Coordinates of C-alpha atoms in Angstrom, one line a residue:
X1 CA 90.4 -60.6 -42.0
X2 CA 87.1 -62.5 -40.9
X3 CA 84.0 -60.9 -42.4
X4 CA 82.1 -58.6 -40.2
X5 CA 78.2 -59.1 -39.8
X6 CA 75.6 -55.7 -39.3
X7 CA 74.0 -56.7 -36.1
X8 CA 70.6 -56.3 -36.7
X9 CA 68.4 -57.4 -33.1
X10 CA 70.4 -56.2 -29.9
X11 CA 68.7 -53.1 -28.6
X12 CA 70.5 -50.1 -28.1
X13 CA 70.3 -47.5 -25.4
X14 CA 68.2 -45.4 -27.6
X15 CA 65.6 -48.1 -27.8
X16 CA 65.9 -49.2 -30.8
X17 CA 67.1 -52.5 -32.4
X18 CA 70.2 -53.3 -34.1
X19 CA 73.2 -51.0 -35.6
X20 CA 72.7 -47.6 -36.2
X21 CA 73.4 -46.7 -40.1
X22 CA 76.5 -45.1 -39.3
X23 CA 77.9 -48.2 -37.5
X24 CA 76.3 -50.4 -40.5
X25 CA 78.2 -48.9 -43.4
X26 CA 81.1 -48.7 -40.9
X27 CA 81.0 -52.6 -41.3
X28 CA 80.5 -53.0 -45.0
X29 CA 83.5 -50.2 -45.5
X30 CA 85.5 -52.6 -43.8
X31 CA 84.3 -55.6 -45.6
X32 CA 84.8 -53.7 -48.6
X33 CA 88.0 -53.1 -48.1
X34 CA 89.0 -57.2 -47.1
X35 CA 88.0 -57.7 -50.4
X36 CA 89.7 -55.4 -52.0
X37 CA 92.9 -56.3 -50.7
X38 CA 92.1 -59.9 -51.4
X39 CA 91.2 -59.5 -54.7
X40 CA 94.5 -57.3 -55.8
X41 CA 96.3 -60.4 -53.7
X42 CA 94.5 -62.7 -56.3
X43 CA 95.3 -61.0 -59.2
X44 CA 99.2 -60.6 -58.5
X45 CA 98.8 -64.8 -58.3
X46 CA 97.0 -65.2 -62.0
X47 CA 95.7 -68.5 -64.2
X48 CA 93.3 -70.2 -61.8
X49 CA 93.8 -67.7 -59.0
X50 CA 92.4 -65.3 -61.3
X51 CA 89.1 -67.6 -61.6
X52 CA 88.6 -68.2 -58.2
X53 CA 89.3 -64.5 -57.9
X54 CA 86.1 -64.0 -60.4
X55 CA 84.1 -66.7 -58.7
X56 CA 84.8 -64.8 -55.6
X57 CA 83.9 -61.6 -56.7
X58 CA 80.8 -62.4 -57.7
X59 CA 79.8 -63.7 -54.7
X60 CA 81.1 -61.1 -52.6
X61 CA 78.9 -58.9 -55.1
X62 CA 76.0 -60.8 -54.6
X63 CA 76.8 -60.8 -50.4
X64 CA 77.5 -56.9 -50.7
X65 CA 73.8 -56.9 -52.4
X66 CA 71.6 -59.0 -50.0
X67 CA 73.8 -56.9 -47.3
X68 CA 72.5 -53.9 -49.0
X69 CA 68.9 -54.9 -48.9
X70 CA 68.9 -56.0 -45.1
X71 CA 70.4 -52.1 -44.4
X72 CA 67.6 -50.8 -45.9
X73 CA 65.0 -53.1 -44.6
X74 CA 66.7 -52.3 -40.9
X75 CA 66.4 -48.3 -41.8
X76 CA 62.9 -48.6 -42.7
X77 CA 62.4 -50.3 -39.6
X78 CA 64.2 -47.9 -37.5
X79 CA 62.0 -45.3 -39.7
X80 CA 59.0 -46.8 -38.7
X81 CA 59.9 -47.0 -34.7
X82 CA 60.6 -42.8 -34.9
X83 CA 57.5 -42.2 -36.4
X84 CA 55.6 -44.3 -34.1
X85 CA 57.7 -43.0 -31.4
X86 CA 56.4 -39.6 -32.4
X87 CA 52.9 -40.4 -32.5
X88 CA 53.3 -41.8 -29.0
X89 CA 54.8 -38.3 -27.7
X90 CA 51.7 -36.5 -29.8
X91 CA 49.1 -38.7 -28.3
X92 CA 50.5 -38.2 -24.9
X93 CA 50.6 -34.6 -25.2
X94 CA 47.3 -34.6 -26.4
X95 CA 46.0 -36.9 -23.1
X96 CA 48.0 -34.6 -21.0
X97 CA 46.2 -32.0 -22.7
X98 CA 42.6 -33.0 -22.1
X99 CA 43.3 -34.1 -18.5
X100 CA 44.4 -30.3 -17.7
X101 CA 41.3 -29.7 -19.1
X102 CA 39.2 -32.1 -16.9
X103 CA 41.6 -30.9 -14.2
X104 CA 40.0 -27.2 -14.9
X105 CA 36.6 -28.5 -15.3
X106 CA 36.7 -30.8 -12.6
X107 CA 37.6 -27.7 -10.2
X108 CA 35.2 -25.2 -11.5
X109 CA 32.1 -28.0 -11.1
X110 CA 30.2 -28.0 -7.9
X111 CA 31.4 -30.0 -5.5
X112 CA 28.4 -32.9 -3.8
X113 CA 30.2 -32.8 -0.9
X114 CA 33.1 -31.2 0.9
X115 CA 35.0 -28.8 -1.5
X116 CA 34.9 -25.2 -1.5
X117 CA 33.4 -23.0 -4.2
X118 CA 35.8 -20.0 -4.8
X119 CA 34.1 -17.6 -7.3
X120 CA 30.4 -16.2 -7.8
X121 CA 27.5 -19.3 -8.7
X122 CA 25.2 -18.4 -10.6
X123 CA 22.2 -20.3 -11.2
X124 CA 19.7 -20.6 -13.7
X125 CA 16.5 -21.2 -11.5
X126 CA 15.4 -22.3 -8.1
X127 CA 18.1 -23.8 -5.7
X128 CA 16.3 -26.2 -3.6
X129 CA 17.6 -28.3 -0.3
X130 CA 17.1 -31.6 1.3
X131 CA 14.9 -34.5 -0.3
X132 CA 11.2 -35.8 -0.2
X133 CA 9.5 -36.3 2.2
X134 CA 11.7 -33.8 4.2
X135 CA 11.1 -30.1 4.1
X136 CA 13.2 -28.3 1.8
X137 CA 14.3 -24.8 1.6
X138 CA 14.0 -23.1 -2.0
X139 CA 15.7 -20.1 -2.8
X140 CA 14.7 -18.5 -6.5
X141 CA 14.8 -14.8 -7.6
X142 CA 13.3 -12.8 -10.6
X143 CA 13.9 -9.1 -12.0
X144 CA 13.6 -7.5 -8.6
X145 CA 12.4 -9.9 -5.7
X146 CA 14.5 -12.8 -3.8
X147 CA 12.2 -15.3 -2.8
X148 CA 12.9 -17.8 0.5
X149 CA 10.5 -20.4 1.3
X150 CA 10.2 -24.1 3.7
X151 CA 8.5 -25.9 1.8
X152 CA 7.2 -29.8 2.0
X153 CA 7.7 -30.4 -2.3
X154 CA 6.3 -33.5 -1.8
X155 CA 2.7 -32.2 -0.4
X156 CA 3.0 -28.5 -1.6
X157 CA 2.9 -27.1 2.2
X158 CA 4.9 -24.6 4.1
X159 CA 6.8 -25.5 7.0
X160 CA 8.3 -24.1 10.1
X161 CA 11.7 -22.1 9.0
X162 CA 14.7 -22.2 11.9
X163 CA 17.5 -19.8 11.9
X164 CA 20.3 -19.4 14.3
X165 CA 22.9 -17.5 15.0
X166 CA 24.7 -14.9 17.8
X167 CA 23.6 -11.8 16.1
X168 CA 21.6 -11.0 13.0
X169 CA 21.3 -7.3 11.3
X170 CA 18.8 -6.7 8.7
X171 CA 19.6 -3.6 6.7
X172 CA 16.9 -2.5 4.5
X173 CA 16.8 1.1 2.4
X174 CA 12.8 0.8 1.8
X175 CA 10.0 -0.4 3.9
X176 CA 9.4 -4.2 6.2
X177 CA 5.8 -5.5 6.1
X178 CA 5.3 -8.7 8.1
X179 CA 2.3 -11.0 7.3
X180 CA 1.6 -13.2 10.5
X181 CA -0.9 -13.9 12.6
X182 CA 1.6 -13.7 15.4
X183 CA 5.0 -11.9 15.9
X184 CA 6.5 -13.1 18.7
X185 CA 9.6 -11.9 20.5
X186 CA 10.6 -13.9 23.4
X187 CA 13.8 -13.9 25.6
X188 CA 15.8 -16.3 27.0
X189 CA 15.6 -17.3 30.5
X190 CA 16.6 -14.5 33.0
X191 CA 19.0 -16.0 35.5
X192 CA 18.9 -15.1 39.2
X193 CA 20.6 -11.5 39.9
X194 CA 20.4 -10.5 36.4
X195 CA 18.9 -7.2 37.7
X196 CA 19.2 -5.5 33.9
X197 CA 16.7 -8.4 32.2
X198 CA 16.6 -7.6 28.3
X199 CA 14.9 -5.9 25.8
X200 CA 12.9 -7.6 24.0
X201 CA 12.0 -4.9 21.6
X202 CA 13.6 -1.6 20.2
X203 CA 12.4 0.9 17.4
X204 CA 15.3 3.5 16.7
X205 CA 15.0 6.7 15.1
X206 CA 17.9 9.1 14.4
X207 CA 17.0 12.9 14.2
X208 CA 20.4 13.9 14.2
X209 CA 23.4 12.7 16.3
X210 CA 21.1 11.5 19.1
X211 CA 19.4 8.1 19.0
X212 CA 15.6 8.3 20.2
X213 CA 14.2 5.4 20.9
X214 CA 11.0 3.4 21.6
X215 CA 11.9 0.5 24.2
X216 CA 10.0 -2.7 25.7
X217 CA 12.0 -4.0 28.4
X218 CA 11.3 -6.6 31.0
X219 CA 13.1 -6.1 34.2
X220 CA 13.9 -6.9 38.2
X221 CA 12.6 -4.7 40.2
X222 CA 14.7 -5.1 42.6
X223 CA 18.9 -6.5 42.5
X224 CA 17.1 -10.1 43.7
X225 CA 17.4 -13.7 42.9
X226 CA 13.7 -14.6 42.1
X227 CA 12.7 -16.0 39.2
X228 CA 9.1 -16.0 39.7
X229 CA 6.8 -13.5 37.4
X230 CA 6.0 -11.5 40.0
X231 CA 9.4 -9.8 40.7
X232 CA 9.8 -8.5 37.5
X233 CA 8.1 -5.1 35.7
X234 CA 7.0 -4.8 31.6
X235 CA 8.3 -1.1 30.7
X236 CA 7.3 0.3 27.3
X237 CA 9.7 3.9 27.6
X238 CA 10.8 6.3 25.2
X239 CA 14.6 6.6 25.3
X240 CA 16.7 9.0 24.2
X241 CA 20.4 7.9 23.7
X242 CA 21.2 6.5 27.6
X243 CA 18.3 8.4 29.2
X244 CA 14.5 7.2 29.4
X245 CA 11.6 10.5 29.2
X246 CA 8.8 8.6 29.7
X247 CA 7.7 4.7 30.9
X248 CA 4.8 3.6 30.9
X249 CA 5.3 0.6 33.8
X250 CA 3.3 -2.5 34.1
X251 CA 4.2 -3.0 37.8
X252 CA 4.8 -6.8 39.8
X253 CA 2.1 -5.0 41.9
X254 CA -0.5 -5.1 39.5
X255 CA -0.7 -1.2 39.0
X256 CA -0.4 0.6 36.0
X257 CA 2.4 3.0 36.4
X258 CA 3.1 6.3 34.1
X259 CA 7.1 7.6 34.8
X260 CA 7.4 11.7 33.1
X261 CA 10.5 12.5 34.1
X262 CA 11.0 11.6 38.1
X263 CA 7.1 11.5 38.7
X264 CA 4.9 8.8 38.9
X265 CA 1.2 8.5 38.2
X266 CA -0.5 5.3 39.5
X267 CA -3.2 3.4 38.6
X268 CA -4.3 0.8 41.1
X269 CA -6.3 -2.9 41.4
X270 CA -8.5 -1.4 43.5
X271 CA -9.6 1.0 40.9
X272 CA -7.7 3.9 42.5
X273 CA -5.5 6.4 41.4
X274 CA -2.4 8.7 42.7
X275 CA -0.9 11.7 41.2
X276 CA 2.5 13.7 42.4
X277 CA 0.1 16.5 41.4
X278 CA -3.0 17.9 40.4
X279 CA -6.1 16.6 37.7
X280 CA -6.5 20.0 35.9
X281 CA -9.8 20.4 34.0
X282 CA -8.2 21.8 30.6
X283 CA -11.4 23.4 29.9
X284 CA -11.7 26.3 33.1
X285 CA -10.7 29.3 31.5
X286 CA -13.6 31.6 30.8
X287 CA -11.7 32.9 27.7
X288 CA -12.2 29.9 25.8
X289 CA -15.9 29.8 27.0
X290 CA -18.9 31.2 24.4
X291 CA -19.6 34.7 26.5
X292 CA -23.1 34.9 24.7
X293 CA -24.2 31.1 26.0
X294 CA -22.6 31.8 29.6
X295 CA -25.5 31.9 32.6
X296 CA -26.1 30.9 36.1
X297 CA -26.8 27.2 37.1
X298 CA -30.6 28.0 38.5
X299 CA -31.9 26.0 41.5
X300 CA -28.8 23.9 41.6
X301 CA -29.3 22.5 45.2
X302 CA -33.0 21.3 44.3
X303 CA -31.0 19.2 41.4
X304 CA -28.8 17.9 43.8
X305 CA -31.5 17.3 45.9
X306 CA -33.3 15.3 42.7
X307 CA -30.1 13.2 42.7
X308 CA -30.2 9.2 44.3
X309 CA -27.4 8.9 46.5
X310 CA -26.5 5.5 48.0
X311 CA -24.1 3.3 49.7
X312 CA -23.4 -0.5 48.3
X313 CA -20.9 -2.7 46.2
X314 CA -20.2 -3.2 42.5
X315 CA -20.8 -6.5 40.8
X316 CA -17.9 -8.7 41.2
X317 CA -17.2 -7.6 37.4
X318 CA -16.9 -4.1 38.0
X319 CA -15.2 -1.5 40.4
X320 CA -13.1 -3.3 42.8
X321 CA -15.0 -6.2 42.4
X322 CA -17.7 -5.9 45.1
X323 CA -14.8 -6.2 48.0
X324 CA -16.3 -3.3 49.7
X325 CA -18.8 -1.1 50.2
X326 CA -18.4 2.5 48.5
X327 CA -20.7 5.9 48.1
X328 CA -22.3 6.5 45.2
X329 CA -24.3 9.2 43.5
X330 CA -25.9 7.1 40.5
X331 CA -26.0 8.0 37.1
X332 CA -29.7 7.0 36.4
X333 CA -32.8 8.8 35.2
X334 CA -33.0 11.0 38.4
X335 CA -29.8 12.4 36.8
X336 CA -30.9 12.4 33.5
X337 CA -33.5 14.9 34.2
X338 CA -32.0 17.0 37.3
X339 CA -28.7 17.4 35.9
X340 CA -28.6 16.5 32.1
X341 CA -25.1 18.2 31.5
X342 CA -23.5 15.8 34.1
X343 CA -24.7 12.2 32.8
X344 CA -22.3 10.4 30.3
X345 CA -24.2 7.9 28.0
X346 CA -22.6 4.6 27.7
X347 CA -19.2 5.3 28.4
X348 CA -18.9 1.8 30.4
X349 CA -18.4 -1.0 28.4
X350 CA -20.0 1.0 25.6
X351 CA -23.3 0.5 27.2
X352 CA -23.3 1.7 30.7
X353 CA -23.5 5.2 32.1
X354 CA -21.3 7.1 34.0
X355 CA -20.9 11.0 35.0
X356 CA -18.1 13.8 34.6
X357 CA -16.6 14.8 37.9
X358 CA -15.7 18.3 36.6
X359 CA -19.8 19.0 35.7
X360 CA -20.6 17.6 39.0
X361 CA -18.7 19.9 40.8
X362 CA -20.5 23.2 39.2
X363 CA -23.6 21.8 40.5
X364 CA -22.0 21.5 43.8
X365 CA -20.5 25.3 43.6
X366 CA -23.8 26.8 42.5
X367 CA -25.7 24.7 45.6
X368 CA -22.9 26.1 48.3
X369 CA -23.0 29.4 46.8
X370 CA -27.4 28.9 46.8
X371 CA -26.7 27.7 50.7
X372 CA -25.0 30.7 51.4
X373 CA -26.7 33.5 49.9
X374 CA -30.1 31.8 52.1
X375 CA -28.1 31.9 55.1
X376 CA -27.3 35.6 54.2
X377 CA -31.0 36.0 53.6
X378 CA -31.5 34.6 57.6
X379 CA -29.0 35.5 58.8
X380 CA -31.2 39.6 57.8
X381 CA -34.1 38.3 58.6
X382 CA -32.7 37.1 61.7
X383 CA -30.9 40.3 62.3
X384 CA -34.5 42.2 61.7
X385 CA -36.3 40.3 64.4
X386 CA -33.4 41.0 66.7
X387 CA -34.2 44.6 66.5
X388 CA -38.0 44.4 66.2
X389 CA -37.5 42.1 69.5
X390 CA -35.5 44.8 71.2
X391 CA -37.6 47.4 70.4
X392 CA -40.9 45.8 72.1
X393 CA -38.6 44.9 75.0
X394 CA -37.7 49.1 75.3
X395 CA -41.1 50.1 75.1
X396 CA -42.4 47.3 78.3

């Protein structure tokens, strides 16, 4: 039989080069065996054979240990590719490791853009938007206050601060204090027909299961299409659930209108003013009067009498404006010293003096009543001389 050689390059389906060691021992079992056979062959022959047969064994000897040596040299090889066959698995466990852990880190970071943040940020100091020069919008806390601000960073100025949206509730348990040197509410447009306008400002309190509210509403007077000012009304109304108490109106007329319940009080341009009812001095009854300080109202139609009475216009920057002419009973010295108690010091304009209607009018009762107790005084005197007269005429 031919000898058989360990093949020692061809790679195998395992990767690796060459024989395995079982299919390497395989080969030099069989060689072994040749020999054997050949030498027992050699033997039976004898004399020469015999030294051949020693020739031969020697260098199958010296075959069997080269063979020997290139099995171990392919083992330690084969050795070698395993163990750096393992480190490759390691290694790559190891990479696969640490990119899970980018993975983990790369989805917990905050994203620059697009991206979603899933779970609480917290933050350790001022978030700030935008970039200089543009306004930016900080937002920074400490123990108990949130702080918002517009701010220019680049010159240290606050800015104008937009916010939209369809709705927006404000829930606070304590107190709101605005610092502004204006507050300004204003509404959108009011289309034609939009008879309800809005309201532009409400102040709700609860007392119990009713809401009581304080209302400014601007408003059509009338179911119209007009857009101009002058068909609309200002209301400032107390409400109470769906039902207003009282309004005070400014109306499209230019009067000043006061709504309790389904009466109206109004104050007009032209410096007049109409009541469903009657101006009621509060102070009439005698029983809330000092009995000890109570007397008559002496020679009250000579202080009427002291009184300057005229007919004439206001300046253009009082009354109605000096359209037209009016009656007036002047509140000057005359009235100073004929009827002190009347006279109001500067209760026009803080400077000007005016007079109360209801003082007015006891000077005017005690006069009538004066007036009438000297036409009962004639009217007996009369009645004397009516009776002397008939007595002279008897006796003729």
């Amino acid at each position: 039989m031919p000898q058989k050689f360990i093949d020692q390059t061809t790679i195998q389906p395992d990767g690796k080069p060459g024989d395995d060691a079982f299919t390497a021992f395989e080969i030099c079992n069989d060689n072994f065996q040749d020999a054997e056979a050949r030498l027992v062959a050699l033997e039976a022959g004898g004399g020469e054979t015999g030294g051949r047969l020693d020739n031969e064994i020697a260098a199958r000897t010296a075959a069997d240990t080269a063979l020997g040596a290139r099995i171990d040299a392919a083992n330690d090889r084969i050795t070698s590719v395993d163990t750096k066959a393992t480190d490759a698995g390691t290694a790559a466990e190891t990479a696969d490791g640490k990119a899970v852990a980018a993975q983990t880190t790369a989805n917990a970071a905050l994203p620059k853009t697009g991206g979603t943040i899933t779970s609480d940020l917290y933050v350790q100091g001022a978030i700030v938007t935008g970039t200089a020069p543009n306004v930016n919008m900080t937002i920074a806390s400490d123990a108990s206050v949130l702080y918002t601000e517009a701010v220019n960073r680049a010159t240290n100025t606050r800015k104008q601060w937009n916010a939209y949206a369809a709705s927006f509730n404000l829930e606070v348990a304590g107190g709101v204090r605005v610092v502004t040197v204006q507050l300004s509410a204003v509404s959108p447009t009011v289309p034609a027909g939009l008879y309800a306008g809005y309201t532009l400002g409400r102040w709700e309190s609860r007392p119990g299961d009713n809401s009581d509210a304080l209302e400014m509403h601007y408003y059509r007077e009338e179911n119209a299409n007009s857009t101009s000012w002058s068909a609309f009304n200002w209301r400032l109304q107390r409400k109470v659930d769906a039902t207003p108490q009282q309004i005070i109106e400014f109306n499209r007329s230019g009067s000043l209108d006061i709504l309790i319940g389904n009466q109206r009080f109004r104050f007009l341009p032209n410096g007049n003013a109409t009541a469903p009812g009657s101006f009621i001095n509060g102070g009439s009854d005698p029983q809330i009067k000092d009995p000890e300080s109570l007397r008559p109202i002496q020679n009250a139609t000579e202080s009427l009498l002291g009184l300057n009475t005229r007919i004439g216009r206001y300046l253009e920057s009082f009354g109605d404006g000096g359209k037209t002419d009016r009656a007036f009973v002047m509140a000057d010295d005359a009235m100073r010293e004929h009827t002190p108690e009347v006279i109001i010091e500067d209760v026009i304009q803080e400077k000007y003096a005016g007079w109360a209607t209801d003082q007015l009018i006891a000077y005017l009762v005690a006069a009538h009543r004066e007036g009438v107790e000297r036409e009962r005084q004639m009217q007996v005197t009369i009645d004397s001389l009516i009776d002397r007269i008939a007595v002279l005429e008897g006796g003729a």
